[in-house]
Coordinates of C-alpha atoms and ligand atoms in Angstrom, one line a residue:
M421 CA -3.7 14.5 9.5
P422 CA -0.5 15.5 7.7
F423 CA -0.2 14.8 4.0
P424 CA 0.3 11.2 3.9
I425 CA 2.3 10.5 0.7
F426 CA 5.1 12.2 2.2
F427 CA 4.8 11.4 5.8
W428 CA 5.0 8.1 7.5
D429 CA 1.6 6.5 8.2
P430 CA 0.7 2.8 9.0
T431 CA -0.5 2.1 5.1
Y432 CA 3.4 2.8 4.1
I433 CA 3.9 -0.8 5.4
L434 CA 2.3 -1.7 1.9
I435 CA 5.1 0.2 0.2
L436 CA 7.9 -1.7 2.2
I437 CA 6.2 -4.9 1.1
G438 CA 6.0 -4.2 -2.6
L439 CA 9.8 -3.5 -2.3
A440 CA 10.5 -6.6 -0.2
I441 CA 8.9 -8.8 -2.8
S442 CA 10.5 -6.8 -5.7
G443 CA 14.0 -6.9 -4.0
L444 CA 13.4 -10.9 -3.5
A445 CA 12.4 -11.4 -7.0
S446 CA 15.6 -9.7 -8.5
G447 CA 17.9 -11.3 -6.0
Y448 CA 16.4 -14.6 -7.4
V449 CA 16.5 -13.8 -11.2
Q450 CA 20.2 -12.7 -10.4
S451 CA 21.3 -15.8 -8.6
T452 CA 19.6 -18.2 -11.2
Y453 CA 20.9 -16.3 -14.2
N454 CA 24.6 -16.5 -12.2
K455 CA 24.0 -20.2 -11.7
Y456 CA 23.2 -21.2 -15.4
S457 CA 25.9 -18.4 -16.7
Q458 CA 28.4 -21.2 -15.4
V459 CA 26.7 -23.9 -17.8
K460 CA 28.1 -23.8 -21.4
S461 CA 25.8 -24.8 -24.0
K462 CA 27.3 -28.0 -25.9
N463 CA 26.6 -26.6 -29.4
G464 CA 28.6 -23.4 -28.6
Y465 CA 27.0 -20.8 -30.1
T466 CA 27.0 -17.3 -28.4
A467 CA 23.9 -15.4 -27.5
S468 CA 24.1 -13.0 -30.3
E469 CA 24.5 -16.0 -32.8
V470 CA 21.2 -17.6 -31.5
S471 CA 19.3 -14.0 -31.7
R472 CA 20.7 -13.8 -35.4
M473 CA 19.7 -17.1 -36.2
I474 CA 16.3 -17.0 -34.6
L475 CA 15.5 -13.6 -36.0
D476 CA 16.7 -14.5 -39.5
T477 CA 14.6 -17.9 -39.4
A478 CA 11.4 -15.7 -38.5
G479 CA 12.1 -13.5 -41.6
L480 CA 13.4 -10.6 -39.5
E481 CA 16.8 -10.0 -41.4
H482 CA 16.0 -6.1 -40.9
V483 CA 16.4 -6.5 -37.1
R484 CA 19.9 -5.2 -36.2
L485 CA 21.7 -6.6 -33.4
E486 CA 23.7 -4.2 -31.1
G487 CA 25.5 -4.0 -27.9
I488 CA 24.6 -2.2 -24.5
R489 CA 26.4 -1.8 -21.4
G490 CA 25.3 -3.1 -18.3
N491 CA 24.2 -6.3 -16.6
L492 CA 20.7 -7.8 -17.8
T493 CA 19.8 -4.9 -19.7
D494 CA 19.1 -6.9 -22.8
H495 CA 15.8 -5.5 -24.6
Y496 CA 14.2 -5.1 -28.1
N497 CA 13.4 -1.9 -29.4
S498 CA 10.5 -1.8 -31.7
Q499 CA 10.4 1.5 -32.9
E500 CA 14.5 1.2 -33.9
D501 CA 14.0 -2.5 -35.1
V502 CA 17.0 -3.3 -33.0
L503 CA 17.6 -6.0 -30.6
R504 CA 20.4 -5.0 -27.8
L505 CA 22.3 -7.7 -25.7
S506 CA 24.2 -6.6 -22.8
D507 CA 27.8 -7.2 -22.1
T508 CA 27.3 -10.1 -19.8
T509 CA 25.1 -11.9 -22.6
R510 CA 26.2 -11.0 -26.0
N511 CA 29.3 -13.3 -26.5
S512 CA 28.4 -15.7 -23.8
T513 CA 27.9 -19.5 -24.7
S514 CA 25.9 -20.1 -21.6
V515 CA 22.4 -21.4 -21.5
A516 CA 21.4 -18.6 -19.4
A517 CA 22.7 -16.2 -21.9
I518 CA 21.3 -18.0 -24.9
G519 CA 17.7 -18.0 -23.1
V520 CA 17.8 -14.2 -22.5
A521 CA 18.8 -13.8 -26.5
A522 CA 16.0 -16.1 -27.4
H523 CA 13.7 -14.2 -25.1
E524 CA 14.5 -10.9 -26.9
A525 CA 13.9 -12.5 -30.2
G526 CA 10.7 -13.6 -29.0
H527 CA 9.6 -9.8 -28.4
A528 CA 10.8 -9.2 -32.2
I529 CA 8.8 -12.2 -33.3
Q530 CA 5.7 -10.7 -31.3
D531 CA 6.1 -7.4 -32.7
H532 CA 6.5 -8.9 -36.4
V533 CA 3.0 -10.8 -35.8
N534 CA 1.2 -7.9 -34.3
Y535 CA 0.8 -10.1 -31.1
G536 CA -2.4 -8.5 -29.5
P537 CA -0.8 -7.7 -25.8
L538 CA 2.2 -6.2 -26.9
R539 CA 0.2 -3.8 -29.0
L540 CA -1.8 -2.7 -26.2
R541 CA 1.2 -2.4 -24.3
T542 CA 3.0 0.0 -26.3
A543 CA -0.3 2.0 -26.8
L544 CA -0.4 2.1 -22.8
V545 CA 3.2 3.8 -22.6
P546 CA 2.0 7.3 -23.2
I547 CA -1.0 7.1 -21.2
T548 CA 0.5 5.7 -18.4
N549 CA 3.3 8.2 -18.7
F550 CA 0.6 10.8 -18.5
G551 CA -1.2 8.9 -15.5
Q552 CA 1.8 9.0 -13.4
G553 CA 2.7 12.6 -13.8
I554 CA -0.9 14.1 -13.1
S555 CA -2.2 11.5 -10.6
I556 CA -0.3 12.7 -7.5
P557 CA -0.8 16.4 -8.3
L558 CA -4.6 15.5 -8.7
I559 CA -4.8 13.9 -5.2
L560 CA -2.7 17.0 -3.8
I561 CA -5.0 19.4 -5.2
G562 CA -8.2 17.2 -4.3
F563 CA -6.8 16.9 -0.5
L564 CA -5.7 20.6 -0.1
F565 CA -8.8 22.1 -1.4
G566 CA -11.2 20.7 1.2
G567 CA -11.0 17.2 0.3
N568 CA -12.5 17.5 -3.3
Q569 CA -13.4 13.6 -3.8
T570 CA -13.8 13.8 -7.5
L571 CA -10.5 15.2 -8.0
I572 CA -8.9 12.6 -5.3
D573 CA -10.7 9.6 -7.3
L574 CA -9.2 10.7 -10.4
G575 CA -5.9 10.9 -9.4
I576 CA -6.1 7.4 -8.1
L577 CA -7.7 6.3 -11.2
F578 CA -4.5 7.9 -13.2
F579 CA -2.3 6.2 -10.8
S580 CA -4.0 2.8 -11.3
L581 CA -3.0 2.9 -15.0
T582 CA 0.6 1.9 -14.0
L583 CA -1.1 -1.3 -12.7
V584 CA -2.7 -2.1 -15.9
F585 CA 0.4 -1.6 -17.6
Q586 CA 2.1 -4.0 -15.5
L587 CA -0.8 -6.5 -15.7
V588 CA -0.4 -6.3 -19.8
T589 CA 3.2 -6.5 -19.5
L590 CA 2.7 -10.0 -18.0
P591 CA 1.3 -12.0 -20.9
V592 CA 3.8 -10.3 -23.2
E593 CA 6.7 -11.4 -21.1
F594 CA 5.4 -14.9 -20.4
N595 CA 4.7 -15.1 -24.5
A596 CA 8.2 -14.2 -25.4
S597 CA 9.4 -16.9 -23.2
N598 CA 7.3 -19.5 -24.2
R599 CA 8.2 -18.5 -27.8
A600 CA 11.9 -18.6 -26.8
I601 CA 11.5 -22.1 -25.1
A602 CA 10.1 -23.7 -28.2
I603 CA 12.3 -22.5 -30.7
L604 CA 15.5 -23.5 -28.8
E605 CA 13.9 -26.8 -28.3
D606 CA 12.6 -27.5 -32.0
S607 CA 15.9 -25.8 -33.7
G608 CA 18.2 -27.9 -31.6
I609 CA 20.0 -24.9 -30.6
L610 CA 20.0 -26.1 -27.0
T611 CA 20.2 -29.8 -26.1
A612 CA 17.0 -31.7 -24.3
E613 CA 18.8 -31.3 -21.2
E614 CA 19.8 -27.8 -21.5
V615 CA 16.2 -26.3 -22.4
P616 CA 14.8 -27.0 -19.1
Q617 CA 17.8 -25.1 -17.7
A618 CA 17.3 -21.9 -20.1
E619 CA 13.6 -22.2 -19.0
K620 CA 14.3 -21.6 -15.3
V621 CA 16.3 -18.6 -16.2
L622 CA 13.3 -17.2 -18.1
R623 CA 10.7 -18.4 -15.5
A624 CA 12.8 -16.4 -12.9
A625 CA 13.1 -13.4 -15.1
A626 CA 9.2 -13.3 -15.3
L627 CA 8.7 -13.3 -11.7
T628 CA 10.0 -9.9 -11.7
Y629 CA 7.1 -8.7 -13.9
V630 CA 5.0 -10.7 -11.4
A631 CA 6.7 -8.6 -8.3
A632 CA 6.3 -5.2 -10.1
A633 CA 2.6 -5.7 -10.6
I634 CA 2.0 -6.9 -7.0
A635 CA 3.8 -3.8 -5.7
S636 CA 2.1 -1.7 -8.1
F637 CA -1.2 -3.2 -6.8
L638 CA -0.1 -2.5 -3.1
N639 CA 0.5 1.1 -4.2
V640 CA -2.6 1.8 -5.5
L641 CA -4.6 -0.2 -2.6
R642 CA -2.4 2.1 -0.2
L643 CA -3.7 5.3 -1.9
F644 CA -7.4 3.8 -2.0
L645 CA -7.0 3.0 1.7
L646 CA -5.7 6.6 2.7
F647 CA -8.0 8.6 0.4
S648 CA -11.0 6.6 -0.6
G649 CA -12.6 6.0 2.7
R650 CA -13.0 10.1 3.4
R651 CA -16.3 10.3 1.9
R652 CA -17.5 8.3 4.8
D653 CA -16.1 10.6 7.4
Ligands
LIG1515 ZN1 10.8 -9.6 -22.1

C-alpha cells in the first residue's frame, strides 16, 4: 500500500466532497452578498458609521476602525482591539455591508462581555496550530515504523483538533450574527424591511463555517478510515 496521504485512494472522494461543499457555500455567500450590496439602506449610514455607532453604544470607544484590502476580508482582532472593514464594505450604504459591519461589531461585543465560546476559540488557536503541524508527521512516522498504532492514533487525535476548532467557531459566528440583527433592528439603523435582507447575508456567511466544519469532519473521517482499521488486519 503506497503512503495514502500523498497518493490517490478511494477515500480521497471525501476530500473532494468537502471541497465541493466549501465551494458551493462560498459561491452562495458571494452571490447573496452581491445581491444585497445593490440594496441601499434607506437611512444612508455607511458600514463604517454603523460599526462606530454600535461599538460606541456598547461602550467600546477604544476599539479602532481600520480599512483592509480585499473582498469580504472584514474581521475583528481582539489582540489589537481593531475592527477592520474591507474595501468593498467600508464606505457602502448597502444592507449587505451594514450586516457585515454589525456582525464584526458583534464579535467585539462578545470579546467585551467575555462570551464563553469566543474565549474557548481563542484558547484553541495555538493548540490547533500545534496539532495541525504535528499530526501528519506523527501518522507518517507511525506508518513507516511498522504501523505503530499509538503514534497513528495520536496523529489522528491531533488532526481532529481542527474539527473541534471549527465546531467551536459555529456558536461564535451564529451568536455574532444574532447580536448584529437584534442591534440593527432595535436601533432602527435598518428599516423593518431591510433587517431580513441583512439577515439573509449573515445566514449565508454562517453557512461557510458550517461547510468548513463538514469538510474538516470528512478529513478526519478519511484518516480514520485509512489508518484506524489497521489494528484489525
Ligand atoms: Zn464572524
